[in-house]
Short mmCIF file of C-alpha atoms in Angstrom, two decimals:
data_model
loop_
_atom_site.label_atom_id
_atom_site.label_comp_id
_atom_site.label_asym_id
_atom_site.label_seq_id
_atom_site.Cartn_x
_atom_site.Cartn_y
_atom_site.Cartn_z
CA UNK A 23 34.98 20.73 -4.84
CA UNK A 24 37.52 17.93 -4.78
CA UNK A 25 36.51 17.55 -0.97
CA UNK A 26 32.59 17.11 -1.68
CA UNK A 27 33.99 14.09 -4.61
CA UNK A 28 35.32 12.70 -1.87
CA UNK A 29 32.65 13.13 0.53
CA UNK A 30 30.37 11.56 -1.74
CA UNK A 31 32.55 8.68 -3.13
CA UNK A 32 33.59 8.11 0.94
CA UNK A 33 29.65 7.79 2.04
CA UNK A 34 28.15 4.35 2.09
CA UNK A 35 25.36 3.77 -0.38
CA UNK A 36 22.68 1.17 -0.36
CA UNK A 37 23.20 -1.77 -2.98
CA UNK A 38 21.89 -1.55 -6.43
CA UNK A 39 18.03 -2.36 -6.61
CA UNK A 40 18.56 -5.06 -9.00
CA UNK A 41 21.45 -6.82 -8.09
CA UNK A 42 20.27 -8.94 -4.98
CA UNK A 43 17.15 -9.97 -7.77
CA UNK A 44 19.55 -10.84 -10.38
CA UNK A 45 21.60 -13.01 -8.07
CA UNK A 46 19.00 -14.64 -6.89
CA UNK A 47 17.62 -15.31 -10.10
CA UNK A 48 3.27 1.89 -13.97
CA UNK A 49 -28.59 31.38 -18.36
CA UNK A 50 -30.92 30.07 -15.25
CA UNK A 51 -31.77 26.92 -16.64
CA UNK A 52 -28.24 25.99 -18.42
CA UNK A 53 -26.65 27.28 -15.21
CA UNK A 54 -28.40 25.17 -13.38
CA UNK A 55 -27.40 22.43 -15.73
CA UNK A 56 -23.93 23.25 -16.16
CA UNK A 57 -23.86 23.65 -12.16
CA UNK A 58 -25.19 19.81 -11.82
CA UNK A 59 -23.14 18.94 -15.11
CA UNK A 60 -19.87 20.14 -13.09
CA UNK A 61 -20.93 19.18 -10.12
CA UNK A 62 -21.01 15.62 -11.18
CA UNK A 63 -17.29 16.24 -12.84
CA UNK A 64 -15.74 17.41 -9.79
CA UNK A 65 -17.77 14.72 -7.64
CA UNK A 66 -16.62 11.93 -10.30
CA UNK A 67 -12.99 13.50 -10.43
CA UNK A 68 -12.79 13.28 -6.62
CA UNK A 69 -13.67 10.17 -6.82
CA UNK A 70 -11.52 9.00 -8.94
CA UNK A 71 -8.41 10.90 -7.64
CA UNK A 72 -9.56 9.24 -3.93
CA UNK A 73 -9.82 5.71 -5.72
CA UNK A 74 -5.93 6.08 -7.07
CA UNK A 75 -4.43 7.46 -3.95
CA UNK A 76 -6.10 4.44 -2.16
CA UNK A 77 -4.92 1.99 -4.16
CA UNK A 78 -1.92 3.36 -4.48
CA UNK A 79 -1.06 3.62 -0.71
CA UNK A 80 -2.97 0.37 0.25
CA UNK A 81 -1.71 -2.46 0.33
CA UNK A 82 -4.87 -5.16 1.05
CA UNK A 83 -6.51 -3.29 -1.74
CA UNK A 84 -4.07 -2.99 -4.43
CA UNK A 85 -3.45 -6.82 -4.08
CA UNK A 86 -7.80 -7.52 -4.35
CA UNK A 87 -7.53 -5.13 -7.07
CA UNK A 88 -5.27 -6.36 -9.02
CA UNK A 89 -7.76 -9.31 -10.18
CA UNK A 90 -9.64 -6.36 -12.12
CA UNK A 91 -7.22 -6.37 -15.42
CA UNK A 92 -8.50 -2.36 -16.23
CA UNK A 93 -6.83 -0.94 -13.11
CA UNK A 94 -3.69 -3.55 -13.25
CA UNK A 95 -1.57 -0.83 -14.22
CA UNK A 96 -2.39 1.39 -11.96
CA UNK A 97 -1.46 -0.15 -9.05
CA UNK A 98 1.65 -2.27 -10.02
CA UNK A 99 4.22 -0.17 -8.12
CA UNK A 100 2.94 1.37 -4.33
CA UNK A 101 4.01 2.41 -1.26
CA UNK A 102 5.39 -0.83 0.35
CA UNK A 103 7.12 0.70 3.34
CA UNK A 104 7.85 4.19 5.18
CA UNK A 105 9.88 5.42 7.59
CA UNK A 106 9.35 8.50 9.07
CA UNK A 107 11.07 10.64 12.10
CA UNK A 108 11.78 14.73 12.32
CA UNK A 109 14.34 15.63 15.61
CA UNK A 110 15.88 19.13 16.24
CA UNK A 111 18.82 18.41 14.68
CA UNK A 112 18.00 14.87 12.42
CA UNK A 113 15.35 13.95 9.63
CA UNK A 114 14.01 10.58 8.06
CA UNK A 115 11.59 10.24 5.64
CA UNK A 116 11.52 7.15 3.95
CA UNK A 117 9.30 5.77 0.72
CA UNK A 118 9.90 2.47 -0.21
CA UNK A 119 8.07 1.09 -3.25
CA UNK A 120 6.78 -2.40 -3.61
CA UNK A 121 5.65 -3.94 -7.06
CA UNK A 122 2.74 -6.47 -7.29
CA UNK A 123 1.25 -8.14 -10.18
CA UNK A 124 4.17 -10.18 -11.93
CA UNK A 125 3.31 -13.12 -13.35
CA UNK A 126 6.96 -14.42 -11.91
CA UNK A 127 6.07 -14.23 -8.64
CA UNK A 128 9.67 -15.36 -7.43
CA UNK A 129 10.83 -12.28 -9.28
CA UNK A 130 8.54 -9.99 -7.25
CA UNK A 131 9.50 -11.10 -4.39
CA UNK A 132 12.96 -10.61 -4.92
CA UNK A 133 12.63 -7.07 -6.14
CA UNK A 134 10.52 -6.20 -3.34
CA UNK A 135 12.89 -8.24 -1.23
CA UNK A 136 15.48 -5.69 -2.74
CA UNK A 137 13.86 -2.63 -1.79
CA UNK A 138 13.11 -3.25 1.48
CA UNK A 139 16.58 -3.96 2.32
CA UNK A 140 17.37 -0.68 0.87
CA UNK A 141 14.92 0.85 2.99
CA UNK A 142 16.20 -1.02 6.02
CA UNK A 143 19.88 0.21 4.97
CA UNK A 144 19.13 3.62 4.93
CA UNK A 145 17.52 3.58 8.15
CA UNK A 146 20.57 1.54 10.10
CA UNK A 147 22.43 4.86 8.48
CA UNK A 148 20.52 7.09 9.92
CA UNK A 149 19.87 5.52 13.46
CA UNK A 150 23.52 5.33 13.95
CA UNK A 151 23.71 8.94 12.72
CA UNK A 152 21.63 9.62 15.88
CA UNK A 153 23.08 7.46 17.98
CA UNK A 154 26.81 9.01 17.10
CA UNK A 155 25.18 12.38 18.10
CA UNK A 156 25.79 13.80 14.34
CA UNK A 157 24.08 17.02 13.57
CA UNK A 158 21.43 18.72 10.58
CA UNK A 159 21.90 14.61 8.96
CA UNK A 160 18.52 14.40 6.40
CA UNK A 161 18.25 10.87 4.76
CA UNK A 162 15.01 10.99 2.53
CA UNK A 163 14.13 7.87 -0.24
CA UNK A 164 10.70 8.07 -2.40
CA UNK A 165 10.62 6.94 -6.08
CA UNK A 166 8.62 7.19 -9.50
CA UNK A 167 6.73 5.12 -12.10
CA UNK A 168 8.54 6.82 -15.01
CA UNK A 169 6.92 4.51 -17.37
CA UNK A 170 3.96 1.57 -16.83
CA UNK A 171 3.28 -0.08 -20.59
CA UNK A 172 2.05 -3.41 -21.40
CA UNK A 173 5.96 -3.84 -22.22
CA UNK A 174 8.04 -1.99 -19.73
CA UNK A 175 7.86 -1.04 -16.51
CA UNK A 176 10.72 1.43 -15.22
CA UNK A 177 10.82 3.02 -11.82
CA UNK A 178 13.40 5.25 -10.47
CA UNK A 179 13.87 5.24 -6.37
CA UNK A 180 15.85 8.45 -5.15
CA UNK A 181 17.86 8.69 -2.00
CA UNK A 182 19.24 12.16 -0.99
CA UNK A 183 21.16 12.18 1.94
CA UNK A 184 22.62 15.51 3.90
CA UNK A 185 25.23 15.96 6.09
CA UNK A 186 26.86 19.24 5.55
CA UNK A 187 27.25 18.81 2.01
CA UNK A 188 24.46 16.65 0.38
CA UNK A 189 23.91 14.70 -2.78
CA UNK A 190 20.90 12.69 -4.35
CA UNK A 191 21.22 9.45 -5.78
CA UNK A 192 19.09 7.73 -8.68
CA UNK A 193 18.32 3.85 -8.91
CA UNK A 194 16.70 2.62 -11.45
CA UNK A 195 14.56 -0.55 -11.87
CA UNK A 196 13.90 -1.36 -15.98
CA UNK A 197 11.53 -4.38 -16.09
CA UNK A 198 10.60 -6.62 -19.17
CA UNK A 199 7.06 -7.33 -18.51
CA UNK A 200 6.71 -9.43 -21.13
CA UNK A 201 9.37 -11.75 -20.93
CA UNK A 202 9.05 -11.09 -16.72
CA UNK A 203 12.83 -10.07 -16.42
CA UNK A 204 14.92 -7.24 -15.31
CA UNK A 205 16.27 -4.91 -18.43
CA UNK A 206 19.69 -4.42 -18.47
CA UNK A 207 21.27 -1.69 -21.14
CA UNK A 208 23.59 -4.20 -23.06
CA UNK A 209 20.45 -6.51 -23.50
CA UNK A 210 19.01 -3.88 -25.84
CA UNK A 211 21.77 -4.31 -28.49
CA UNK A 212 23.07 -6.39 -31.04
CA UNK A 213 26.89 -6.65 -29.44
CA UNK A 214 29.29 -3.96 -27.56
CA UNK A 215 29.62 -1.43 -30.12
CA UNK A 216 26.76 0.39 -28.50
CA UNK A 217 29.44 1.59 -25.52
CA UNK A 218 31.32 3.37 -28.05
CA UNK A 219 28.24 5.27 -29.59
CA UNK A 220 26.98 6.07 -26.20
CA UNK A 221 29.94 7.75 -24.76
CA UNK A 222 30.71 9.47 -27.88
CA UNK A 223 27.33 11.00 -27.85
CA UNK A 224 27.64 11.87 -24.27
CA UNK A 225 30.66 13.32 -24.74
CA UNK A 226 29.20 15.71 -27.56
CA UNK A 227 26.42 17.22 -25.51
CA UNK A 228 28.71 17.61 -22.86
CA UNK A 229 30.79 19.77 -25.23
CA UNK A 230 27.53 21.08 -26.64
CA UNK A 231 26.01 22.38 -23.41
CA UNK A 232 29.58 23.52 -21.62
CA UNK A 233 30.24 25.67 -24.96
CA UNK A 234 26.48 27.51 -24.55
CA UNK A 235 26.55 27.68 -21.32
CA UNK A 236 29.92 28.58 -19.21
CA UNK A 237 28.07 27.64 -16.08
CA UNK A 238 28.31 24.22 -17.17
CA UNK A 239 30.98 22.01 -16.15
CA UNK A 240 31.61 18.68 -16.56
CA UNK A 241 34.98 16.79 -15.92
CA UNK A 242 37.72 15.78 -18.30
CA UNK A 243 37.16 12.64 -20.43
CA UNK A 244 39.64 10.58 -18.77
CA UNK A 245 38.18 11.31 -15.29
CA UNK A 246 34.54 10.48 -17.19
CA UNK A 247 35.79 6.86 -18.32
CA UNK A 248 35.22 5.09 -15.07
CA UNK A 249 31.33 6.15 -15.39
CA UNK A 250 31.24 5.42 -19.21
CA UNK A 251 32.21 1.49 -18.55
CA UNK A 252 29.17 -0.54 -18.99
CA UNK A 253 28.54 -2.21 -15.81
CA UNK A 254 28.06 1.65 -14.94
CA UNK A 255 25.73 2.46 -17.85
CA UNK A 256 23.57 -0.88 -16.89
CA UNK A 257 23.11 0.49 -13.41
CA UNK A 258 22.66 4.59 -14.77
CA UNK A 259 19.74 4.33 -17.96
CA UNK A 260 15.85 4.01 -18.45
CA UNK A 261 13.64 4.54 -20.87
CA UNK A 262 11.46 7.38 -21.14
CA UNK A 263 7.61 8.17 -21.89
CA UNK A 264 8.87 8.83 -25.28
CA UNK A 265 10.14 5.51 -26.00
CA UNK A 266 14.07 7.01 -26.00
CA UNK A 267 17.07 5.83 -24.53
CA UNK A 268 18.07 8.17 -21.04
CA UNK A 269 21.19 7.77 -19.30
CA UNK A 270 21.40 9.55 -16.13
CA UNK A 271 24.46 10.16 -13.78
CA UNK A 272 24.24 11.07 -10.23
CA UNK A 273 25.62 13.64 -8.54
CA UNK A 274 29.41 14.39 -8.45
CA UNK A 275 30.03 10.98 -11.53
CA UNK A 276 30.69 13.37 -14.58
CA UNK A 277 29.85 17.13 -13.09
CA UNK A 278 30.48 19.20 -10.00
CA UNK A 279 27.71 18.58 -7.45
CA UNK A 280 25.92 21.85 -8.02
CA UNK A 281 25.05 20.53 -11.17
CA UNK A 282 22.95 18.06 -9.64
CA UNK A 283 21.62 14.93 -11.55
CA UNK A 284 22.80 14.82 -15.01
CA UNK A 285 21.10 13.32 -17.77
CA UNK A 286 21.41 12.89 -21.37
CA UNK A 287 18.80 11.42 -23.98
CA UNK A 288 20.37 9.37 -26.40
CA UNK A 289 18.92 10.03 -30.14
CA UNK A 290 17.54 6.98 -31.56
CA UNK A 291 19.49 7.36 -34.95
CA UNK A 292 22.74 7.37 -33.51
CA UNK A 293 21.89 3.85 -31.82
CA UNK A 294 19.45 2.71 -34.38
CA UNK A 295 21.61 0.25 -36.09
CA UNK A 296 23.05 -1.61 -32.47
CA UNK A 297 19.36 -2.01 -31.68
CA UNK A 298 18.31 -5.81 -32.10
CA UNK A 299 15.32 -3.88 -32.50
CA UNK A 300 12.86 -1.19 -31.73
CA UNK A 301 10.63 -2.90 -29.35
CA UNK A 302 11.85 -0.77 -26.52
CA UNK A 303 13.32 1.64 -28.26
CA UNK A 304 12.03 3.90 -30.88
#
């Protein structure tokens, strides 16, 4: 176990989504009837499924599209890039998402900047992975529109990488649509007594979870406090369909690696008085 930590603290990682943005800157008769009524459903449900994945995957027509305002959310967030290669021994497959329809158009470009470097990273990994003759390597990116309001848009880009041992790796991308910035976790509250009420509440599920389930394992507070600081909790929370507070560690931060992506929803009423208020949050 303590060899896969350092496996995975040891293995270069690509640069967190945000940070290049922020320094720079989602009978007979009836059958008959009810055969043409559902056979107008499944045509117009095709059709629809066939317009998403379109605009979805294209970019020319996600950007025209975008001028209609009822399909804006739809396709803010696409497939931007991919990357794709399958060897004997070696895999890539690559998604990299690209955003469109900011008002701050110097902040689009940045993100998308962002991501595409990421991309680009993780394929300089894993062409010199080939080149240094290194066997069963996977490197594999795609990513997720957790949540597309008129408010917030949050996606989460995944990495899992395999060499030997492997590990997957969350990024997540919080944007304030309507002020056109990137969310960070501290911007949410009041002052820094939010930390505190965090990692105690973290702490108590841990507890909560390891006591019901002896499966569960998660490491001893004082090896937790280098993920609880909150540069760390910036870079490791979103917010969920449900309006609530996630934070989400990756593999091998506060658990053994079989226990895979950790992540803990933070109740509203433990936070609810740090909140400058529940526009985000509810």
């Amino acid at each position: 176990m303590n060899k896969l930590r350092q496996d995975y603290k040891n293995t270069p990682i690509p640069d967190k989504l945000d940070k290049v943005v922020q320094d720079s800157l989602h009978k007979t008769r009836h059958k008959k009837f009810f055969s043409v009524k559902r056979s107008v459903l499944t045509t117009a449900m095709i059709g629809i499924a066939i317009f998403i994945i379109t605009i979805a995957t294209n970019t020319a027509v996600a950007n025209a599209m975008l001028q209609v305002p009822i399909v804006k959310n739809i396709v803010q967030v696409f497939v931007g890039k991919e990357y794709e290669e399958k060897t004997a021994k070696t895999e890539l497959k690559l998604k990299i998402p690209q955003i469109n329809g900011l008002k701050q158009e110097e902040l689009q470009r940045l993100i998308n900047k962002s991501y595409i470097a990421t991309g680009g990273q993780l394929l300089e990994e894993y062409k010199a992975s080939v080149k240094n003759g290194d066997e069963h390597v996977q490197i594999s990116s795609d990513f997720e529109e957790i949540v597309n309001t008129d408010d917030v848009l949050t996606i989460r880009l995944t990495t899992e990488k395999t060499r030997g041992s492997s590990y997957t790796e969350n990024h997540y991308l919080t944007l304030d649509k309507e002020n056109q910035k990137i969310l960070k976790l501290h911007d949410l509250f009041k002052d820094d007594h939010y930390l505190k009420l965090i990692q105690d509440n973290i702490v108590s599920q841990m507890n909560t979870q390891m006591k019901a389930d002896p499966n569960k394992i998660y490491w001893d507070i004082n090896e937790l406090e280098p993920s609880f600081t909150a540069k760390n909790l910036d870079d490791h929370f979103y917010i969920n369909k449900q309006n609530k507070l996630v934070i989400s560690f990756n593999e091998y931060e506060v658990a053994p690696g079989y226990m895979g992506v950790s992540e803990f929803e933070i109740p509203t009423d433990i936070i609810q008085n740090s909140l400058k208020n529940n526009h985000f949050i509810e």
